[in-house]
mmCIF file of C-alpha atoms in Angstrom:
data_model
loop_
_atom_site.group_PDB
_atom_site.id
_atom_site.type_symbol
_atom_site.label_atom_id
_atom_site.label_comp_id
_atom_site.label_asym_id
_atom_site.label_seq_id
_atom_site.Cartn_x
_atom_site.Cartn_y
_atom_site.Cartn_z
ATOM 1 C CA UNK A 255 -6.613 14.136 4.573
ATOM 2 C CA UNK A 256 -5.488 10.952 5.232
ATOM 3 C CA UNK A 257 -2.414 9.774 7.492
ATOM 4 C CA UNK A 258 -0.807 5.808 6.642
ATOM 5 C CA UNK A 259 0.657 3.526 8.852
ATOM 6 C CA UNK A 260 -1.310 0.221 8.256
ATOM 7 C CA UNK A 261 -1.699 -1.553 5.033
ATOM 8 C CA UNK A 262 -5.540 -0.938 5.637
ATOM 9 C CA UNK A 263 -5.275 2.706 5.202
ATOM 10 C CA UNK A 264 -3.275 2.548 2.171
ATOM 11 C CA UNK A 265 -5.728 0.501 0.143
ATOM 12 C CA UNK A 266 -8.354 2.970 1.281
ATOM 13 C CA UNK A 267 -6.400 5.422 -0.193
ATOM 14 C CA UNK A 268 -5.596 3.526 -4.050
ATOM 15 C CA UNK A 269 -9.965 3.061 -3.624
ATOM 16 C CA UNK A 270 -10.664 6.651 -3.349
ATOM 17 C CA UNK A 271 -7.673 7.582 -5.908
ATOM 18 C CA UNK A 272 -9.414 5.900 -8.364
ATOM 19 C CA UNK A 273 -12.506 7.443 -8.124
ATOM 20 C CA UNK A 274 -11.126 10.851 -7.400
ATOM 21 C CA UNK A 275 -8.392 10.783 -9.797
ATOM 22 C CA UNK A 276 -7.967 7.768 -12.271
ATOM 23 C CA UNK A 277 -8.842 9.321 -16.185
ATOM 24 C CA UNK A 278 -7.082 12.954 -15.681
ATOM 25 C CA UNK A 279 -4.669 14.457 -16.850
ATOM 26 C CA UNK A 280 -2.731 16.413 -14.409
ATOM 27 C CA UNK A 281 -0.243 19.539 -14.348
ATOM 28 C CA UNK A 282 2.538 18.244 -12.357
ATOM 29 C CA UNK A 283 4.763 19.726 -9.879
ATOM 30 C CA UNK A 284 7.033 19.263 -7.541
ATOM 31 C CA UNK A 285 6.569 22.413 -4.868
ATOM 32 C CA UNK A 286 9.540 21.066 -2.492
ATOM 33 C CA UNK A 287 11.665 20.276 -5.242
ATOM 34 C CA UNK A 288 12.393 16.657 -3.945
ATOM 35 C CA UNK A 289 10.426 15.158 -6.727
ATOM 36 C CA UNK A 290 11.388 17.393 -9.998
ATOM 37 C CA UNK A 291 12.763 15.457 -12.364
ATOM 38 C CA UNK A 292 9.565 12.935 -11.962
ATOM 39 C CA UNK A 293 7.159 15.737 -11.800
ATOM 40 C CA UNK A 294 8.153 16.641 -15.033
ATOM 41 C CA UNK A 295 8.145 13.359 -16.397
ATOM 42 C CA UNK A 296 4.598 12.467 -15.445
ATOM 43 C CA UNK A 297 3.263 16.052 -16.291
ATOM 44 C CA UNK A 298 0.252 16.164 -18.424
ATOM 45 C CA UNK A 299 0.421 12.211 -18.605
ATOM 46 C CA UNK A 300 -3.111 10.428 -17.828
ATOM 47 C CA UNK A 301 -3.096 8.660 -14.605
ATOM 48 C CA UNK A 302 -4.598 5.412 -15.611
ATOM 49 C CA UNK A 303 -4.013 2.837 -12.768
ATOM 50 C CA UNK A 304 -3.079 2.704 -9.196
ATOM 51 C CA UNK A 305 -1.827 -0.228 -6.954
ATOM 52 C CA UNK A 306 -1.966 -0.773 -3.436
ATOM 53 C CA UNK A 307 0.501 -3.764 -2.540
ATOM 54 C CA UNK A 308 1.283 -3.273 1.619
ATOM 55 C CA UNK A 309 2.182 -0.270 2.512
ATOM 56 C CA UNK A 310 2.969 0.449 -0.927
ATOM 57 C CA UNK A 311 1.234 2.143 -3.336
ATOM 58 C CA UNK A 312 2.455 2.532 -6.910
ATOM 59 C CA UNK A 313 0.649 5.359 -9.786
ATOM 60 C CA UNK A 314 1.067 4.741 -13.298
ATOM 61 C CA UNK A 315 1.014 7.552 -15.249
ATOM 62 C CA UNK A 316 0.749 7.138 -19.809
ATOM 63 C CA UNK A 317 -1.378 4.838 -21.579
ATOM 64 C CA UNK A 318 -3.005 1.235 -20.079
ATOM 65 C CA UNK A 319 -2.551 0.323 -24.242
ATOM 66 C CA UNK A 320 1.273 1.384 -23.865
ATOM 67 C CA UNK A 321 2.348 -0.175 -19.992
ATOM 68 C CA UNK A 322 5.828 -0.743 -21.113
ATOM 69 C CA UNK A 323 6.073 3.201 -21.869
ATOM 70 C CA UNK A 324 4.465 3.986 -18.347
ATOM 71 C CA UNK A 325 5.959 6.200 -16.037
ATOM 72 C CA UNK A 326 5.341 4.458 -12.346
ATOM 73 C CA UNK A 327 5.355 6.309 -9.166
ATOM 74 C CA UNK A 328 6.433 4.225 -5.932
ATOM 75 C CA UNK A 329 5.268 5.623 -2.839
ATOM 76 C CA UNK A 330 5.856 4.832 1.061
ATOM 77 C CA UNK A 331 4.182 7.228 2.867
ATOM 78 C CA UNK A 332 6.269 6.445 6.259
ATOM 79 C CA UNK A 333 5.001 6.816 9.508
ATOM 80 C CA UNK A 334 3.423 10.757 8.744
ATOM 81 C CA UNK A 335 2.738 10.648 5.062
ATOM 82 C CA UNK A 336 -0.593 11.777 3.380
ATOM 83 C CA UNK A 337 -1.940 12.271 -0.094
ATOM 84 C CA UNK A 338 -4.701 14.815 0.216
ATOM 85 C CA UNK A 339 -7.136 15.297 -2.322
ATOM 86 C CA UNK A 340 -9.323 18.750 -2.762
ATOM 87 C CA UNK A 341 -12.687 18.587 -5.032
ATOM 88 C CA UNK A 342 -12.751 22.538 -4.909
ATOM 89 C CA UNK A 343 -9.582 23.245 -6.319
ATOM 90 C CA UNK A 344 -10.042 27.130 -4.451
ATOM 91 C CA UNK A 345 -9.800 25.079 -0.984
ATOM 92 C CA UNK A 346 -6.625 23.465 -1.456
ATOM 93 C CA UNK A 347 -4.206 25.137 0.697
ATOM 94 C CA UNK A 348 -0.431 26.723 -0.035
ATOM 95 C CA UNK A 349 1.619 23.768 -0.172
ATOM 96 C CA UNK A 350 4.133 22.972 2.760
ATOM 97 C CA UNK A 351 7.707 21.860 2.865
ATOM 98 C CA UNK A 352 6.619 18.662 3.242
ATOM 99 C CA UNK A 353 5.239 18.361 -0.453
ATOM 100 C CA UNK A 354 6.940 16.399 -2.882
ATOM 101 C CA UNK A 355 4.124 16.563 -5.521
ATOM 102 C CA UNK A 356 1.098 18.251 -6.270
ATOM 103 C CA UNK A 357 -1.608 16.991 -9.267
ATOM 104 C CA UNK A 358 -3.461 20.021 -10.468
ATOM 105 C CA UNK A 359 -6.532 19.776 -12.681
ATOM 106 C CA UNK A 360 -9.251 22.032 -13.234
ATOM 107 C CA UNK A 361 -11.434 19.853 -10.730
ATOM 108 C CA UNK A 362 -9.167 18.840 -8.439
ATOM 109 C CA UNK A 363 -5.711 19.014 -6.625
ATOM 110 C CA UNK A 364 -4.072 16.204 -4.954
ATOM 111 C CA UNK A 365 -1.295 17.023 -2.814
ATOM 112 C CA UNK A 366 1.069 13.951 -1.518
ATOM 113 C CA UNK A 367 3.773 14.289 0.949
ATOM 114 C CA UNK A 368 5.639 10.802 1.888
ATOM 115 C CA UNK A 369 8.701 9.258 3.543
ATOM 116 C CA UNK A 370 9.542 7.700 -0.307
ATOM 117 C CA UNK A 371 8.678 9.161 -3.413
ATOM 118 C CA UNK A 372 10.503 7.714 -6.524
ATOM 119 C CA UNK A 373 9.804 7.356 -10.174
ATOM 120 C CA UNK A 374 10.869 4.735 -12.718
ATOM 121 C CA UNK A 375 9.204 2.473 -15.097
ATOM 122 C CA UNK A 376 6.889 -0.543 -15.234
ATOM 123 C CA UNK A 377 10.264 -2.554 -14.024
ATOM 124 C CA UNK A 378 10.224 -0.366 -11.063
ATOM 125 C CA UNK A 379 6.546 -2.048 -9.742
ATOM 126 C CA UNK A 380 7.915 -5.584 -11.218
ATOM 127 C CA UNK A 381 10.876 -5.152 -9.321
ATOM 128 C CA UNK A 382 9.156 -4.185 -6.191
ATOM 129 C CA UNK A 383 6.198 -6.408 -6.180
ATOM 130 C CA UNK A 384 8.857 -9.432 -6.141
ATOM 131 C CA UNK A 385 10.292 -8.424 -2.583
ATOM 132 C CA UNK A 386 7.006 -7.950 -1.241
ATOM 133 C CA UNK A 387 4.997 -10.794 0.227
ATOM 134 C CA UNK A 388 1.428 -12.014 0.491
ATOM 135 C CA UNK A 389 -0.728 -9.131 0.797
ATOM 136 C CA UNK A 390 -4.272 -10.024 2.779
ATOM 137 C CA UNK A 391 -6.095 -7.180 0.954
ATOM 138 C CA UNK A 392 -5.413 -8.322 -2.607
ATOM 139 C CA UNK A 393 -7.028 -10.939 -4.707
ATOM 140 C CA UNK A 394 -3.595 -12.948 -5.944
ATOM 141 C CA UNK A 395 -2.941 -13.084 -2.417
ATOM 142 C CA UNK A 396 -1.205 -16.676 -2.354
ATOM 143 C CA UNK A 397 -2.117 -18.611 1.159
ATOM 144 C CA UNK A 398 0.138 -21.477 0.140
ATOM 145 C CA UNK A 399 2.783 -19.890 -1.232
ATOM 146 C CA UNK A 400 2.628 -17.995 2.241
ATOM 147 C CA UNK A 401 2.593 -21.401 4.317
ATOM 148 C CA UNK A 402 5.601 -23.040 2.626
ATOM 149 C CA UNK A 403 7.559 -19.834 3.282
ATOM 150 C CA UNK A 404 6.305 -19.548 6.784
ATOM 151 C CA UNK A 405 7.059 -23.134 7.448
ATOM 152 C CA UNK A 406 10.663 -23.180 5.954
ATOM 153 C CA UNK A 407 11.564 -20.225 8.372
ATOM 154 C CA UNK A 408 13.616 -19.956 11.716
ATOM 155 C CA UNK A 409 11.647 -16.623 12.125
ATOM 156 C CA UNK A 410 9.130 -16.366 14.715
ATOM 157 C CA UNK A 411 5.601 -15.919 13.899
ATOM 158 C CA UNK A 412 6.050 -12.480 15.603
ATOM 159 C CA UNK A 413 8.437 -11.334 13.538
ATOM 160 C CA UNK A 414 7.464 -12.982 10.406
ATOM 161 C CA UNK A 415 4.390 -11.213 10.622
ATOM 162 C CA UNK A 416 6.290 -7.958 10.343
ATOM 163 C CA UNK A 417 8.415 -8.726 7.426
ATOM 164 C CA UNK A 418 6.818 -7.152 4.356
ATOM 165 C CA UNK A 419 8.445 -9.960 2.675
ATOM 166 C CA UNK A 420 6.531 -12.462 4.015
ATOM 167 C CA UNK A 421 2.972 -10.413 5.310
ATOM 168 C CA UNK A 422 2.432 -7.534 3.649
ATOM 169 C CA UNK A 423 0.392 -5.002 5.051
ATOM 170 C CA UNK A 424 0.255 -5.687 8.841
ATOM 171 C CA UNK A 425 2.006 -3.563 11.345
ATOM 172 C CA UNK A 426 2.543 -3.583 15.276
ATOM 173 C CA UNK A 427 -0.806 -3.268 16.317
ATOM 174 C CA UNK A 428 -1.852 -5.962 14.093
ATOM 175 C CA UNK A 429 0.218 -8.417 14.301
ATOM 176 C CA UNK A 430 -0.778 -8.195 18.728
ATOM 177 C CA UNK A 431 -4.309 -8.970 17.733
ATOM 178 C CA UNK A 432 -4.070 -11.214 15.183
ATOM 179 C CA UNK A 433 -1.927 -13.435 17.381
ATOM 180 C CA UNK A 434 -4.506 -12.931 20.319
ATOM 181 C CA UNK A 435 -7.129 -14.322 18.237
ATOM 182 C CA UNK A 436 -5.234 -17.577 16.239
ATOM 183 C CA UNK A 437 -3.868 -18.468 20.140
ATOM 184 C CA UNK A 438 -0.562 -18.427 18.840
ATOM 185 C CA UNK A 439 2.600 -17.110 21.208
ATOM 186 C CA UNK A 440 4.425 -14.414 19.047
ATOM 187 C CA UNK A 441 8.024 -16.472 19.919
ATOM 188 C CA UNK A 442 7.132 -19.622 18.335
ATOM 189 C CA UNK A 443 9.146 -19.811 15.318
ATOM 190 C CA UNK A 444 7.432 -20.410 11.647
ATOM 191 C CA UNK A 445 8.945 -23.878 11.062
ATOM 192 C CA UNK A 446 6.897 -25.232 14.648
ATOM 193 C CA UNK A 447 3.818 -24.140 13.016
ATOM 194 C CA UNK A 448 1.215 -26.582 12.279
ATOM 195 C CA UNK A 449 -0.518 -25.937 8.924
ATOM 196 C CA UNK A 450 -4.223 -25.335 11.460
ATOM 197 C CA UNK A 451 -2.431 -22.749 13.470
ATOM 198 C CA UNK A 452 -1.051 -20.733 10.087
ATOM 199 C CA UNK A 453 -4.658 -21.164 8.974
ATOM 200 C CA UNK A 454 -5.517 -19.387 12.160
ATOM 201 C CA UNK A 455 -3.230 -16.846 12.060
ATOM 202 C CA UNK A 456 -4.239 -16.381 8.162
ATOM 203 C CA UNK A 457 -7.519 -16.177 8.430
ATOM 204 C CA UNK A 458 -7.419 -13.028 11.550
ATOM 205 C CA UNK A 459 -4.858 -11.472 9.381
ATOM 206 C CA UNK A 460 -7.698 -10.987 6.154
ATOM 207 C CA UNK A 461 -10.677 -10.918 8.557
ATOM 208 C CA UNK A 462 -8.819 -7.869 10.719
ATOM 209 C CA UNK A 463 -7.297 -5.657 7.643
ATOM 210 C CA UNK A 464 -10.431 -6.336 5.956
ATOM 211 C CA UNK A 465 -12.510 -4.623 8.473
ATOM 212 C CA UNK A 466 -9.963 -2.212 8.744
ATOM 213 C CA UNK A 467 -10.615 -1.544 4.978
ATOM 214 C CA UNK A 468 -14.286 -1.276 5.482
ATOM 215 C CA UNK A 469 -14.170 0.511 8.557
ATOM 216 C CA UNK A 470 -11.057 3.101 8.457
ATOM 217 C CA UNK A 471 -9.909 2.072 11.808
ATOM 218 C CA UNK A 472 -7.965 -0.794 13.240
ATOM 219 C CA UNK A 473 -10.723 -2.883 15.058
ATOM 220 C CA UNK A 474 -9.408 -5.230 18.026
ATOM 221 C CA UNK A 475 -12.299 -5.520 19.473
ATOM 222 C CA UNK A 476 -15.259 -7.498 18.325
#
Protein backbone atom coordinates (compact mmCIF):
# COMPACT_ATOMS: atom_id res chain seq x y z
CA UNK A 1 0.00 0.00 0.00
CA UNK A 2 1.21 3.11 -0.85
CA UNK A 3 0.07 6.71 0.44
CA UNK A 4 1.06 10.08 -2.14
CA UNK A 5 1.80 13.38 -1.24
CA UNK A 6 5.18 14.12 -3.03
CA UNK A 7 5.84 13.86 -6.66
CA UNK A 8 8.54 11.22 -5.55
CA UNK A 9 6.04 8.77 -4.41
CA UNK A 10 3.93 9.03 -7.37
CA UNK A 11 6.60 8.08 -9.87
CA UNK A 12 7.37 5.16 -7.59
CA UNK A 13 4.06 4.21 -8.03
CA UNK A 14 3.75 4.56 -12.37
CA UNK A 15 7.47 2.24 -11.85
CA UNK A 16 5.89 -0.52 -10.01
CA UNK A 17 2.47 -0.19 -12.16
CA UNK A 18 4.28 -1.09 -14.95
CA UNK A 19 5.77 -4.01 -13.84
CA UNK A 20 2.81 -5.15 -11.84
CA UNK A 21 0.23 -4.25 -14.24
CA UNK A 22 1.19 -2.87 -17.79
CA UNK A 23 0.06 -5.94 -20.59
CA UNK A 24 -3.38 -7.07 -18.72
CA UNK A 25 -6.39 -6.97 -19.32
CA UNK A 26 -8.52 -6.14 -16.44
CA UNK A 27 -12.30 -6.62 -15.25
CA UNK A 28 -13.21 -3.23 -14.22
CA UNK A 29 -15.26 -1.88 -11.53
CA UNK A 30 -16.21 0.76 -9.80
CA UNK A 31 -17.17 -0.66 -6.01
CA UNK A 32 -18.11 3.03 -4.68
CA UNK A 33 -19.86 3.90 -7.66
CA UNK A 34 -17.94 7.28 -8.09
CA UNK A 35 -16.14 5.99 -11.08
CA UNK A 36 -18.94 3.88 -13.15
CA UNK A 37 -19.34 5.18 -16.22
CA UNK A 38 -15.28 4.98 -16.68
CA UNK A 39 -15.10 1.62 -15.15
CA UNK A 40 -17.12 0.44 -17.76
CA UNK A 41 -15.43 2.13 -20.39
CA UNK A 42 -11.97 0.82 -19.63
CA UNK A 43 -13.30 -2.76 -18.76
CA UNK A 44 -11.54 -5.56 -20.40
CA UNK A 45 -9.31 -2.86 -22.26
CA UNK A 46 -5.36 -3.63 -22.04
CA UNK A 47 -3.59 -1.23 -19.89
CA UNK A 48 -0.70 -0.38 -22.07
CA UNK A 49 1.04 2.78 -20.65
CA UNK A 50 1.19 4.80 -17.56
CA UNK A 51 2.50 8.41 -16.89
CA UNK A 52 3.71 10.00 -13.94
CA UNK A 53 3.83 13.92 -14.60
CA UNK A 54 3.85 15.65 -10.70
CA UNK A 55 1.54 14.54 -8.69
CA UNK A 56 -0.25 13.27 -11.54
CA UNK A 57 -0.48 10.13 -12.85
CA UNK A 58 -2.44 9.31 -16.00
CA UNK A 59 -3.40 5.18 -17.25
CA UNK A 60 -4.12 4.55 -20.71
CA UNK A 61 -6.21 1.90 -21.27
CA UNK A 62 -6.76 0.31 -25.53
CA UNK A 63 -4.13 -0.17 -27.94
CA UNK A 64 -0.37 1.77 -28.00
CA UNK A 65 -1.08 1.12 -32.17
CA UNK A 66 -4.56 3.00 -31.68
CA UNK A 67 -3.59 6.18 -28.94
CA UNK A 68 -6.16 8.37 -30.46
CA UNK A 69 -8.90 5.59 -29.48
CA UNK A 70 -7.37 5.35 -25.85
CA UNK A 71 -9.34 5.68 -22.94
CA UNK A 72 -7.00 7.83 -20.31
CA UNK A 73 -7.44 7.78 -16.66
CA UNK A 74 -6.29 11.08 -14.71
CA UNK A 75 -5.56 10.55 -11.24
CA UNK A 76 -4.68 12.92 -8.11
CA UNK A 77 -4.45 10.91 -5.33
CA UNK A 78 -4.83 14.04 -2.77
CA UNK A 79 -3.37 14.19 0.42
CA UNK A 80 -4.71 10.25 1.53
CA UNK A 81 -4.93 8.51 -1.78
CA UNK A 82 -3.44 4.99 -2.55
CA UNK A 83 -3.47 2.50 -5.37
CA UNK A 84 -2.83 -0.86 -3.79
CA UNK A 85 -1.82 -3.69 -5.68
CA UNK A 86 -2.33 -7.57 -4.43
CA UNK A 87 -0.16 -10.46 -6.28
CA UNK A 88 -2.48 -13.11 -4.48
CA UNK A 89 -5.64 -12.09 -5.70
CA UNK A 90 -7.23 -14.30 -2.33
CA UNK A 91 -5.41 -11.47 -0.09
CA UNK A 92 -6.96 -8.53 -1.46
CA UNK A 93 -9.35 -7.30 1.01
CA UNK A 94 -13.36 -6.23 0.73
CA UNK A 95 -13.17 -2.98 -0.82
CA UNK A 96 -13.97 0.26 1.29
CA UNK A 97 -16.01 3.33 0.63
CA UNK A 98 -13.15 4.92 -0.31
CA UNK A 99 -12.73 2.86 -3.66
CA UNK A 100 -13.38 4.36 -6.81
CA UNK A 101 -11.90 1.46 -8.90
CA UNK A 102 -10.77 -1.88 -8.62
CA UNK A 103 -8.60 -3.89 -11.65
CA UNK A 104 -9.28 -7.56 -11.29
CA UNK A 105 -7.27 -10.18 -13.15
CA UNK A 106 -6.68 -13.64 -12.48
CA UNK A 107 -3.14 -12.64 -10.98
CA UNK A 108 -3.76 -9.65 -9.52
CA UNK A 109 -6.11 -6.88 -8.08
CA UNK A 110 -5.29 -3.32 -7.90
CA UNK A 111 -7.44 -1.30 -5.84
CA UNK A 112 -7.10 2.76 -6.17
CA UNK A 113 -8.83 5.18 -4.01
CA UNK A 114 -7.94 9.07 -4.80
CA UNK A 115 -8.99 12.69 -4.21
CA UNK A 116 -9.53 12.83 -8.41
CA UNK A 117 -10.44 10.14 -10.51
CA UNK A 118 -11.64 11.12 -14.08
CA UNK A 119 -11.70 9.55 -17.47
CA UNK A 120 -11.48 11.04 -20.96
CA UNK A 121 -9.36 10.61 -23.94
CA UNK A 122 -5.80 11.10 -25.16
CA UNK A 123 -6.89 15.07 -25.19
CA UNK A 124 -7.54 14.67 -21.59
CA UNK A 125 -3.41 13.95 -20.83
CA UNK A 126 -2.65 16.65 -23.77
CA UNK A 127 -4.75 18.96 -22.11
CA UNK A 128 -3.34 18.38 -18.74
CA UNK A 129 0.27 17.98 -19.45
CA UNK A 130 0.08 21.73 -20.91
CA UNK A 131 -0.85 23.30 -17.39
CA UNK A 132 1.68 21.38 -15.72
CA UNK A 133 5.26 22.56 -15.45
CA UNK A 134 8.78 21.19 -15.45
CA UNK A 135 8.76 17.99 -13.78
CA UNK A 136 12.44 17.07 -12.10
CA UNK A 137 11.71 13.31 -12.39
CA UNK A 138 11.10 13.18 -16.14
CA UNK A 139 13.46 13.12 -19.02
CA UNK A 140 11.78 16.21 -21.26
CA UNK A 141 12.14 18.03 -18.19
CA UNK A 142 13.00 21.58 -19.80
CA UNK A 143 15.64 23.61 -17.39
CA UNK A 144 15.42 26.60 -19.70
CA UNK A 145 12.14 26.71 -20.47
CA UNK A 146 11.87 26.63 -16.52
CA UNK A 147 14.42 29.68 -16.10
CA UNK A 148 12.74 32.07 -18.56
CA UNK A 149 9.44 31.41 -16.75
CA UNK A 150 11.00 31.73 -13.38
CA UNK A 151 12.74 34.87 -14.36
CA UNK A 152 9.68 36.64 -16.01
CA UNK A 153 7.74 36.14 -12.64
CA UNK A 154 6.74 38.52 -9.68
CA UNK A 155 6.32 35.17 -7.73
CA UNK A 156 8.66 34.35 -5.09
CA UNK A 157 10.91 31.49 -5.36
CA UNK A 158 8.85 30.11 -2.39
CA UNK A 159 5.88 30.09 -3.95
CA UNK A 160 6.93 29.41 -7.40
CA UNK A 161 8.26 26.33 -6.21
CA UNK A 162 4.78 25.26 -5.23
CA UNK A 163 2.97 26.04 -8.35
CA UNK A 164 2.57 22.81 -10.32
CA UNK A 165 2.65 25.12 -13.16
CA UNK A 166 5.93 26.07 -12.87
CA UNK A 167 7.69 22.90 -10.55
CA UNK A 168 6.00 20.00 -10.78
CA UNK A 169 6.33 17.52 -8.27
CA UNK A 170 7.69 19.31 -5.14
CA UNK A 171 5.61 19.94 -2.11
CA UNK A 172 6.08 21.76 1.38
CA UNK A 173 8.68 19.80 2.71
CA UNK A 174 10.62 20.11 -0.36
CA UNK A 175 10.57 23.16 -1.38
CA UNK A 176 12.17 24.03 2.78
CA UNK A 177 15.12 21.92 1.83
CA UNK A 178 15.74 22.63 -1.44
CA UNK A 179 15.92 26.31 -0.57
CA UNK A 180 18.24 25.42 2.49
CA UNK A 181 20.63 23.90 0.23
CA UNK A 182 20.71 26.55 -3.11
CA UNK A 183 21.06 29.48 -0.08
CA UNK A 184 18.22 31.08 -1.49
CA UNK A 185 15.53 33.10 0.95
CA UNK A 186 12.03 31.65 0.01
CA UNK A 187 10.71 35.66 -0.36
CA UNK A 188 12.95 36.62 -3.06
CA UNK A 189 10.86 36.91 -6.02
CA UNK A 190 11.73 34.84 -9.45
CA UNK A 191 12.54 37.92 -11.57
CA UNK A 192 15.72 38.86 -8.76
CA UNK A 193 17.05 35.55 -9.52
CA UNK A 194 20.36 35.25 -11.02
CA UNK A 195 20.56 32.46 -13.64
CA UNK A 196 23.58 30.63 -10.80
CA UNK A 197 21.09 30.79 -8.03
CA UNK A 198 18.07 29.05 -10.33
CA UNK A 199 20.84 26.62 -11.23
CA UNK A 200 21.13 26.07 -7.54
CA UNK A 201 17.82 25.78 -6.72
CA UNK A 202 17.45 23.37 -9.96
CA UNK A 203 19.89 21.24 -9.37
CA UNK A 204 18.60 20.35 -5.23
CA UNK A 205 15.22 20.13 -6.72
CA UNK A 206 16.39 16.78 -9.20
CA UNK A 207 19.15 15.73 -6.77
CA UNK A 208 16.36 15.68 -3.67
CA UNK A 209 13.18 14.01 -5.62
CA UNK A 210 15.62 11.84 -7.18
CA UNK A 211 16.73 10.30 -4.02
CA UNK A 212 13.38 10.40 -2.95
CA UNK A 213 12.64 8.13 -6.00
CA UNK A 214 15.40 5.79 -5.15
CA UNK A 215 14.91 5.81 -1.63
CA UNK A 216 10.93 6.03 -0.86
CA UNK A 217 11.42 8.70 1.64
CA UNK A 218 11.98 12.41 1.55
CA UNK A 219 15.75 12.73 2.52
CA UNK A 220 16.82 16.25 4.09
CA UNK A 221 19.53 15.14 5.50
CA UNK A 222 22.74 14.15 3.85
Amino acid sequence: LLRMVEGHSVHRVATLHRKRLLGKKFKATSPNGRFKDGAALIDQKEFYRIEAVGKNLFAFFGSAKDEENAIVVHIHFGMAGNWAVYDEPSEAPEPTGTNRLRLEHKDVIADLSAMTVQHGNVDLYREKRKKLGQDPLRDDADEEMLWSQVKASNKSIGALIMDQSYFTGPGNIYRCEILFKAGIHPETKGKDLEKEDFKRVWYHTVDLLRRGYETGSILTVD
